Amino acid sequence: MSGDVVVHAHDEPTAVGDVDMTTELGRLVVPDPVFTASGCAAAGREVSAFNDLTALGGVVTKSIQMAARSGRPTPRMAETPSGMLNSIGLQGPGIDSFLSNDLRWLTENKVCAAVSIAGSSVDEYAKLAQRLRGQPVSLVEVNISCPNVEDRGQVFACDVNASAAVIEAVRRATPPTVPVFAKLSPDVTDIVSIARSCVDAGADGLTLINTTLGIVIDTETMRPTLAGITGGLSGPGIRPMAVRCVWQVHAALPEVPIMGVGGIRTGLDALEFVLAGARAVQVGTVIFNDPSAPTRISRELRAALAQRGIPRLRDAVGLAHRPPAPVVPEEPDPPGDEPFVQEPSPRVVTFEDAQ
Amino acid sequence: MNPVQVRGEVLSIKQAGAYFSMTVVASGIAEQTRPGHFVAVAVGDDDGSMLLRRAFSIYQVASRGVYGGTVEFIFAAHGKGTTWLSRRRPHDLVDLVGPLGRPFTLPKEPANCVLVGGGYGSAPLFMLADALRKRGCRVDFVVGAATQDRMFGALDAKRMAASVAFTTDDGSFGEQGRVSDVLPAVIDKAHADVVYACGPMAMLEAVYAVSAAAYNGQGIPTQLAVEESMACGIGVCMTCVLPVIADDGQTRMMRSCVEGPVFPGDRIRWDALGTVPDDALGAAAMTASVEVPQ
Ligand SMILES: Cc1cc2nc3c(=O)[nH]c(=O)nc-3n(C[C@H](O)[C@H](O)[C@H](O)COP(=O)(O)OP(=O)(O)OC[C@H]3O[C@@H](n4cnc5c(N)ncnc54)[C@H](O)[C@@H]3O)c2cc1C
Ligand SMILES: Cc1cc2nc3c(=O)[nH]c(=O)nc-3n(C[C@H](O)[C@H](O)[C@H](O)COP(=O)(O)O)c2cc1C
Ligand code: FES
């Protein structure tokens, strides 16, 4: 981790092609750290027109539940400064259709499939994990930003015990070779305690962050814009919040793999997440702006590492946590032939105390 | 059809009544376009604060010539993004994704077709009229708008159609009233076999009602291009849905950007627009009492 890394910021830049972008997410090793985020690339098919998905880390699929869901009425979205608010309501075909259509497509096209699951009870999460057993799933991402119907709609991700119960159930039902990642909500007082309880419950890694809750009011109708009233805020507008979450969790749990997500638009944005402690990144809302963004961001991240003389992505993970470099006084120029001219300098003035 | 993303030069931007017409060099899109396709246009700078693309029907394409393929669309500058777009000048670059959506389907045999456009909604109908006429179809137009300056393509319509009826809400051009007021007479006179329409949802609903009542209630098929708020235009965000009856008879919340924007009028659940009807696939799984974003 950060401790045993030496940065040669002033060395010769590494050639772009030489950067090793491989990253380890528990037992899953992928050749590239860029994934598409859940709910922002469906199950990959549509964005494959704009990206070679096999060259990326993979696709995190839209969160799937046991039964088909219609989602919420429209309007489902509003544009916000550098982002958007959405309230889709987890529209989806249900797990059976997902397995026979979406997952099959990903497998046939050799795309790394990280499957996101969402439930309304601990039992539903466990059932979903069981249905994924034996399926060609590379990673299970558990979207715990869902209301728990058994606890008056309290969101799992906001409660240490509920989060742990879900992760434990999913981990138990999932083959040990398949990493289980818990995706956390930023809408909590102490994200580190939720992160810790998920890891203690068996999570192999964490995805940070899901959207944060917001409301937009239409000043013409003087009512909330979204039919669902509240929605999830995403996009570059929330990026510093996401980087902060990655930072805090990495500082507390430096060995735990983190996938960073929230407003990543460029390779340098992705690098921020890596420096804060993420081993991989996900691109979400920005795909709506630029459907080829995942490929571009991967390329830009590679170039940014090369420029900084960092030959391996893993060397950059958490690097921002190292102590600031000691200030080395600049060595005076060696005396040369030129006559030494004393620069005029002001006298030192001392002041009386105020008052 | 394989949508592509093209960063192309603005060839021209012109004012057309209350609208702007923009032509962009976009080879790759132009060649694949069929009537009813749309483009999704990025607005603002690369690091600007508007992330969502704006959707516009394709008015015309030229697939060859000195500039390579070009795409022309017509737009009203009403919000932030379209206002930004209206300030582009020749040689500026804009980023287009297209062609998108499911286009109009054409009759296999020559048929009598009535094309109904409302406001900028008439824009995609001229390519359609061209394609229909090449197949030996008769084309009659009904073009409506709130006011004369919002009427788009009056000359095109006159040039292409066997007959044209114009309506404006304020009577500033053509007959005062709505397109659906004059549509029954046009259907009769043209012995229409099919109605195509593009415009605001309320207009489409009225056009559908008139078409369904034609020939003493026997009705004629309609192909209607809907306009729902879109965030991505490519089928990944699920914001642009409306309740539509699928081939299996089941109502589904369908994405208008990939499964539409053109739907047969009798498939749209007019009774439930803006809602999720109880019999829609997956409606039962939504528990009204708890909030799930995304
Ligand atoms: C298939 C299709 C074809 C269209 N064709 C045309 C056309 O040919 N000419 C034209 O002027 N307009 C057309 N529209 C409408 C056009 O997309 C909107 O007017 C435009 O997106 C509004 O952007 P804005 O920046 O003015 O508004 P803002 O309010 O700033 O837009 C904010 C967000 O809401 C979305 N949005 C807002 N209003 C609409 C709307 N009516 N439809 C879809 N998305 C909306 C925008 O895409 C954007 O994501 C079409 C829409 C669709 C879905
Ligand atoms: C339209 C939309 C749908 C989303 N759906 C899901 C979802 O189904 N499951 C999930 O875990 N996150 C979902 N998210 C959250 C994203 O995966 C991501 O965590 C969040 O948007 C922050 O990243 P971004 O700013 O790059 O979009 C959704 C986000 C958006 C904008
Ligand atoms: S606009 Fe995103 S799915 Fe249709």
GROMACS .gro file of N, CA and C in nm, chain B residues 150-244:
model
  285
  505ARG      N    1  -4.453   2.946  -3.537
  505ARG     CA    2  -4.419   2.812  -3.489
  505ARG      C    3  -4.460   2.702  -3.586
  506MET      N    4  -4.503   2.742  -3.702
  506MET     CA    5  -4.541   2.647  -3.804
  506MET      C    6  -4.416   2.613  -3.882
  507PHE      N    7  -4.379   2.488  -3.886
  507PHE     CA    8  -4.255   2.455  -3.956
  507PHE      C    9  -4.282   2.377  -4.084
  508GLY      N   10  -4.222   2.422  -4.193
  508GLY     CA   11  -4.220   2.345  -4.316
  508GLY      C   12  -4.342   2.362  -4.405
  509ALA      N   13  -4.408   2.476  -4.395
  509ALA     CA   14  -4.528   2.497  -4.476
  509ALA      C   15  -4.499   2.481  -4.626
  510LEU      N   16  -4.384   2.534  -4.669
  510LEU     CA   17  -4.351   2.527  -4.812
  510LEU      C   18  -4.320   2.384  -4.855
  511ASP      N   19  -4.240   2.316  -4.772
  511ASP     CA   20  -4.210   2.175  -4.800
  511ASP      C   21  -4.339   2.097  -4.816
  512ALA      N   22  -4.431   2.121  -4.724
  512ALA     CA   23  -4.555   2.044  -4.725
  512ALA      C   24  -4.632   2.069  -4.854
  513LYS      N   25  -4.638   2.196  -4.894
  513LYS     CA   26  -4.712   2.230  -5.016
  513LYS      C   27  -4.650   2.163  -5.138
  514ARG      N   28  -4.518   2.159  -5.139
  514ARG     CA   29  -4.445   2.104  -5.253
  514ARG      C   30  -4.467   1.953  -5.265
  515MET      N   31  -4.478   1.884  -5.151
  515MET     CA   32  -4.475   1.739  -5.154
  515MET      C   33  -4.611   1.673  -5.154
  516ALA      N   34  -4.713   1.744  -5.105
  516ALA     CA   35  -4.836   1.672  -5.072
  516ALA      C   36  -4.946   1.693  -5.176
  517ALA      N   37  -5.037   1.597  -5.182
  517ALA     CA   38  -5.156   1.610  -5.267
  517ALA      C   39  -5.243   1.723  -5.213
  518SER      N   40  -5.248   1.738  -5.081
  518SER     CA   41  -5.321   1.850  -5.022
  518SER      C   42  -5.256   1.885  -4.889
  519VAL      N   43  -5.270   2.010  -4.850
  519VAL     CA   44  -5.219   2.052  -4.719
  519VAL      C   45  -5.326   2.130  -4.646
  520ALA      N   46  -5.346   2.100  -4.519
  520ALA     CA   47  -5.434   2.181  -4.435
  520ALA      C   48  -5.349   2.240  -4.323
  521PHE      N   49  -5.362   2.370  -4.303
  521PHE     CA   50  -5.288   2.436  -4.196
  521PHE      C   51  -5.384   2.479  -4.086
  522THR      N   52  -5.340   2.464  -3.961
  522THR     CA   53  -5.419   2.518  -3.851
  522THR      C   54  -5.327   2.591  -3.754
  523THR      N   55  -5.378   2.698  -3.695
  523THR     CA   56  -5.307   2.761  -3.583
  523THR      C   57  -5.409   2.787  -3.472
  524ASP      N   58  -5.358   2.782  -3.350
  524ASP     CA   59  -5.447   2.804  -3.235
  524ASP      C   60  -5.509   2.943  -3.241
  525ASP      N   61  -5.429   3.043  -3.289
  525ASP     CA   62  -5.477   3.181  -3.287
  525ASP      C   63  -5.530   3.226  -3.424
  526GLY      N   64  -5.531   3.136  -3.521
  526GLY     CA   65  -5.582   3.172  -3.652
  526GLY      C   66  -5.488   3.259  -3.734
  527SER      N   67  -5.362   3.274  -3.690
  527SER     CA   68  -5.269   3.361  -3.762
  527SER      C   69  -5.227   3.301  -3.896
  528PHE      N   70  -5.251   3.173  -3.915
  528PHE     CA   71  -5.219   3.108  -4.043
  528PHE      C   72  -5.312   2.989  -4.060
  529GLY      N   73  -5.369   2.972  -4.178
  529GLY     CA   74  -5.460   2.860  -4.202
  529GLY      C   75  -5.585   2.873  -4.117
  530GLU      N   76  -5.646   2.760  -4.090
  530GLU     CA   77  -5.770   2.763  -4.012
  530GLU      C   78  -5.740   2.781  -3.864
  531GLN      N   79  -5.826   2.852  -3.795
  531GLN     CA   80  -5.809   2.860  -3.650
  531GLN      C   81  -5.859   2.731  -3.588
  532GLY      N   82  -5.776   2.672  -3.504
  532GLY     CA   83  -5.819   2.548  -3.438
  532GLY      C   84  -5.703   2.451  -3.429
  533ARG      N   85  -5.738   2.324  -3.409
  533ARG     CA   86  -5.637   2.221  -3.388
  533ARG      C   87  -5.630   2.128  -3.508
  534VAL      N   88  -5.518   2.058  -3.520
  534VAL     CA   89  -5.506   1.965  -3.632
  534VAL      C   90  -5.618   1.860  -3.630
  535SER      N   91  -5.656   1.821  -3.510
  535SER     CA   92  -5.758   1.716  -3.499
  535SER      C   93  -5.896   1.765  -3.544
  536ASP      N   94  -5.913   1.900  -3.550
  536ASP     CA   95  -6.041   1.953  -3.599
  536ASP      C   96  -6.055   1.928  -3.749
  537VAL      N   97  -5.945   1.942  -3.822
  537VAL     CA   98  -5.954   1.928  -3.968
  537VAL      C   99  -5.922   1.785  -4.015
  538LEU      N  100  -5.864   1.707  -3.927
  538LEU     CA  101  -5.818   1.572  -3.968
  538LEU      C  102  -5.930   1.483  -4.022
  539PRO      N  103  -6.050   1.480  -3.962
  539PRO     CA  104  -6.153   1.389  -4.015
  539PRO      C  105  -6.182   1.416  -4.163
  540ALA      N  106  -6.191   1.544  -4.200
  540ALA     CA  107  -6.220   1.578  -4.339
  540ALA      C  108  -6.106   1.535  -4.431
  541VAL      N  109  -5.981   1.552  -4.383
  541VAL     CA  110  -5.865   1.514  -4.466
  541VAL      C  111  -5.863   1.362  -4.485
  542ILE      N  112  -5.892   1.289  -4.381
  542ILE     CA  113  -5.895   1.142  -4.391
  542ILE      C  114  -5.999   1.100  -4.495
  543ASP      N  115  -6.116   1.162  -4.489
  543ASP     CA  116  -6.223   1.127  -4.584
  543ASP      C  117  -6.181   1.157  -4.727
  544LYS      N  118  -6.135   1.280  -4.746
  544LYS     CA  119  -6.103   1.325  -4.882
  544LYS      C  120  -5.991   1.242  -4.943
  545ALA      N  121  -5.891   1.206  -4.861
  545ALA     CA  122  -5.775   1.132  -4.913
  545ALA      C  123  -5.800   0.981  -4.915
  546HIS      N  124  -5.914   0.939  -4.864
  546HIS     CA  125  -5.937   0.794  -4.844
  546HIS      C  126  -5.818   0.733  -4.773
  547ALA      N  127  -5.782   0.795  -4.664
  547ALA     CA  128  -5.658   0.759  -4.595
  547ALA      C  129  -5.660   0.614  -4.546
  548ASP      N  130  -5.543   0.550  -4.559
  548ASP     CA  131  -5.526   0.415  -4.507
  548ASP      C  132  -5.447   0.415  -4.377
  549VAL      N  133  -5.367   0.521  -4.355
  549VAL     CA  134  -5.281   0.525  -4.238
  549VAL      C  135  -5.253   0.671  -4.204
  550VAL      N  136  -5.236   0.699  -4.073
  550VAL     CA  137  -5.201   0.834  -4.029
  550VAL      C  138  -5.068   0.829  -3.956
  551TYR      N  139  -4.978   0.917  -3.995
  551TYR     CA  140  -4.850   0.934  -3.926
  551TYR      C  141  -4.853   1.069  -3.855
  552ALA      N  142  -4.799   1.075  -3.733
  552ALA     CA  143  -4.800   1.204  -3.664
  552ALA      C  144  -4.681   1.220  -3.571
  553CYS      N  145  -4.641   1.345  -3.552
  553CYS     CA  146  -4.537   1.379  -3.456
  553CYS      C  147  -4.571   1.516  -3.400
  554GLY      N  148  -4.566   1.526  -3.268
  554GLY     CA  149  -4.601   1.653  -3.205
  554GLY      C  150  -4.622   1.630  -3.057
  555PRO      N  151  -4.677   1.730  -2.989
  555PRO     CA  152  -4.698   1.715  -2.845
  555PRO      C  153  -4.794   1.599  -2.814
  556MET      N  154  -4.778   1.545  -2.695
  556MET     CA  155  -4.855   1.426  -2.655
  556MET      C  156  -5.006   1.447  -2.666
  557ALA      N  157  -5.053   1.566  -2.628
  557ALA     CA  158  -5.198   1.590  -2.633
  557ALA      C  159  -5.247   1.588  -2.777
  558MET      N  160  -5.166   1.639  -2.868
  558MET     CA  161  -5.202   1.636  -3.009
  558MET      C  162  -5.207   1.491  -3.059
  559LEU      N  163  -5.107   1.412  -3.019
  559LEU     CA  164  -5.102   1.272  -3.064
  559LEU      C  165  -5.225   1.197  -3.016
  560GLU      N  166  -5.265   1.227  -2.893
  560GLU     CA  167  -5.382   1.158  -2.838
  560GLU      C  168  -5.507   1.192  -2.919
  561ALA      N  169  -5.519   1.322  -2.955
  561ALA     CA  170  -5.635   1.364  -3.034
  561ALA      C  171  -5.631   1.303  -3.174
  562VAL      N  172  -5.511   1.296  -3.234
  562VAL     CA  173  -5.496   1.235  -3.366
  562VAL      C  174  -5.533   1.087  -3.359
  563TYR      N  175  -5.491   1.023  -3.253
  563TYR     CA  176  -5.525   0.882  -3.238
  563TYR      C  177  -5.676   0.863  -3.228
  564ALA      N  178  -5.740   0.949  -3.148
  564ALA     CA  179  -5.885   0.936  -3.129
  564ALA      C  180  -5.959   0.953  -3.262
  565VAL      N  181  -5.918   1.053  -3.340
  565VAL     CA  182  -5.982   1.076  -3.470
  565VAL      C  183  -5.959   0.956  -3.563
  566SER      N  184  -5.837   0.906  -3.566
  566SER     CA  185  -5.804   0.794  -3.656
  566SER      C  186  -5.879   0.668  -3.617
  567ALA      N  187  -5.892   0.648  -3.488
  567ALA     CA  188  -5.961   0.527  -3.440
  567ALA      C  189  -6.111   0.535  -3.473
  568ALA      N  190  -6.162   0.658  -3.486
  568ALA     CA  191  -6.306   0.675  -3.512
  568ALA      C  192  -6.336   0.680  -3.662
  569ALA      N  193  -6.231   0.685  -3.745
  569ALA     CA  194  -6.252   0.701  -3.889
  569ALA      C  195  -6.327   0.582  -3.947
  570TYR      N  196  -6.387   0.605  -4.064
  570TYR     CA  197  -6.465   0.501  -4.133
  570TYR      C  198  -6.569   0.440  -4.038
  571ASN      N  199  -6.644   0.529  -3.978
  571ASN     CA  200  -6.751   0.487  -3.887
  571ASN      C  201  -6.704   0.393  -3.777
  572GLY      N  202  -6.587   0.426  -3.723
  572GLY     CA  203  -6.540   0.348  -3.609
  572GLY      C  204  -6.458   0.226  -3.646
  573GLN      N  205  -6.440   0.201  -3.778
  573GLN     CA  206  -6.351   0.088  -3.813
  573GLN      C  207  -6.206   0.124  -3.781
  574GLY      N  208  -6.175   0.252  -3.797
  574GLY     CA  209  -6.044   0.302  -3.758
  574GLY      C  210  -5.936   0.269  -3.860
  575ILE      N  211  -5.829   0.348  -3.858
  575ILE     CA  212  -5.713   0.320  -3.943
  575ILE      C  213  -5.589   0.325  -3.855
  576PRO      N  214  -5.485   0.250  -3.896
  576PRO     CA  215  -5.364   0.245  -3.814
  576PRO      C  216  -5.293   0.379  -3.807
  577THR      N  217  -5.225   0.401  -3.694
  577THR     CA  218  -5.148   0.524  -3.676
  577THR      C  219  -5.005   0.488  -3.636
  578GLN      N  220  -4.913   0.575  -3.674
  578GLN     CA  221  -4.772   0.564  -3.634
  578GLN      C  222  -4.739   0.698  -3.571
  579LEU      N  223  -4.719   0.697  -3.440
  579LEU     CA  224  -4.706   0.824  -3.369
  579LEU      C  225  -4.568   0.835  -3.304
  580ALA      N  226  -4.500   0.946  -3.328
  580ALA     CA  227  -4.368   0.968  -3.267
  580ALA      C  228  -4.388   1.049  -3.139
  581VAL      N  229  -4.360   0.988  -3.024
  581VAL     CA  230  -4.386   1.052  -2.895
  581VAL      C  231  -4.263   1.131  -2.850
  582GLU      N  232  -4.284   1.219  -2.754
  582GLU     CA  233  -4.174   1.297  -2.698
  582GLU      C  234  -4.177   1.283  -2.547
  583GLU      N  235  -4.084   1.207  -2.493
  583GLU     CA  236  -4.071   1.193  -2.348
  583GLU      C  237  -3.937   1.250  -2.308
  584SER      N  238  -3.929   1.300  -2.186
  584SER     CA  239  -3.805   1.354  -2.134
  584SER      C  240  -3.696   1.245  -2.135
  585MET      N  241  -3.582   1.277  -2.193
  585MET     CA  242  -3.476   1.178  -2.206
  585MET      C  243  -3.347   1.226  -2.140
  586ALA      N  244  -3.276   1.133  -2.078
  586ALA     CA  245  -3.145   1.168  -2.023
  586ALA      C  246  -3.032   1.113  -2.108
  587CYS      N  247  -3.047   0.993  -2.164
  587CYS     CA  248  -2.935   0.934  -2.239
  587CYS      C  249  -2.963   0.917  -2.386
  588GLY      N  250  -3.086   0.885  -2.423
  588GLY     CA  251  -3.121   0.865  -2.564
  588GLY      C  252  -3.079   0.732  -2.621
  589ILE      N  253  -3.000   0.655  -2.546
  589ILE     CA  254  -2.948   0.529  -2.603
  589ILE      C  255  -3.001   0.405  -2.531
  590GLY      N  256  -3.091   0.423  -2.436
  590GLY     CA  257  -3.155   0.305  -2.377
  590GLY      C  258  -3.098   0.256  -2.246
  591VAL      N  259  -3.012   0.335  -2.180
  591VAL     CA  260  -2.951   0.282  -2.058
  591VAL      C  261  -3.002   0.344  -1.928
  592CYS      N  262  -3.077   0.454  -1.933
  592CYS     CA  263  -3.107   0.522  -1.807
  592CYS      C  264  -3.248   0.497  -1.754
  593MET      N  265  -3.341   0.455  -1.840
  593MET     CA  266  -3.479   0.424  -1.802
  593MET      C  267  -3.559   0.547  -1.757
  594THR      N  268  -3.526   0.665  -1.809
  594THR     CA  269  -3.605   0.782  -1.770
  594THR      C  270  -3.720   0.810  -1.867
  595CYS      N  271  -3.712   0.756  -1.988
  595CYS     CA  272  -3.799   0.802  -2.097
  595CYS      C  273  -3.917   0.709  -2.121
  596VAL      N  274  -3.962   0.640  -2.017
  596VAL     CA  275  -4.060   0.533  -2.036
  596VAL      C  276  -4.203   0.585  -2.043
  597LEU      N  277  -4.287   0.506  -2.107
  597LEU     CA  278  -4.431   0.529  -2.103
  597LEU      C  279  -4.500   0.392  -2.112
  598PRO      N  280  -4.625   0.384  -2.066
  598PRO     CA  281  -4.691   0.254  -2.068
  598PRO      C  282  -4.739   0.218  -2.208
  599VAL      N  283  -4.688   0.107  -2.259
  599VAL     CA  284  -4.719   0.063  -2.395
  599VAL      C  285  -4.755  -0.085  -2.391
   0.00000   0.00000   0.00000
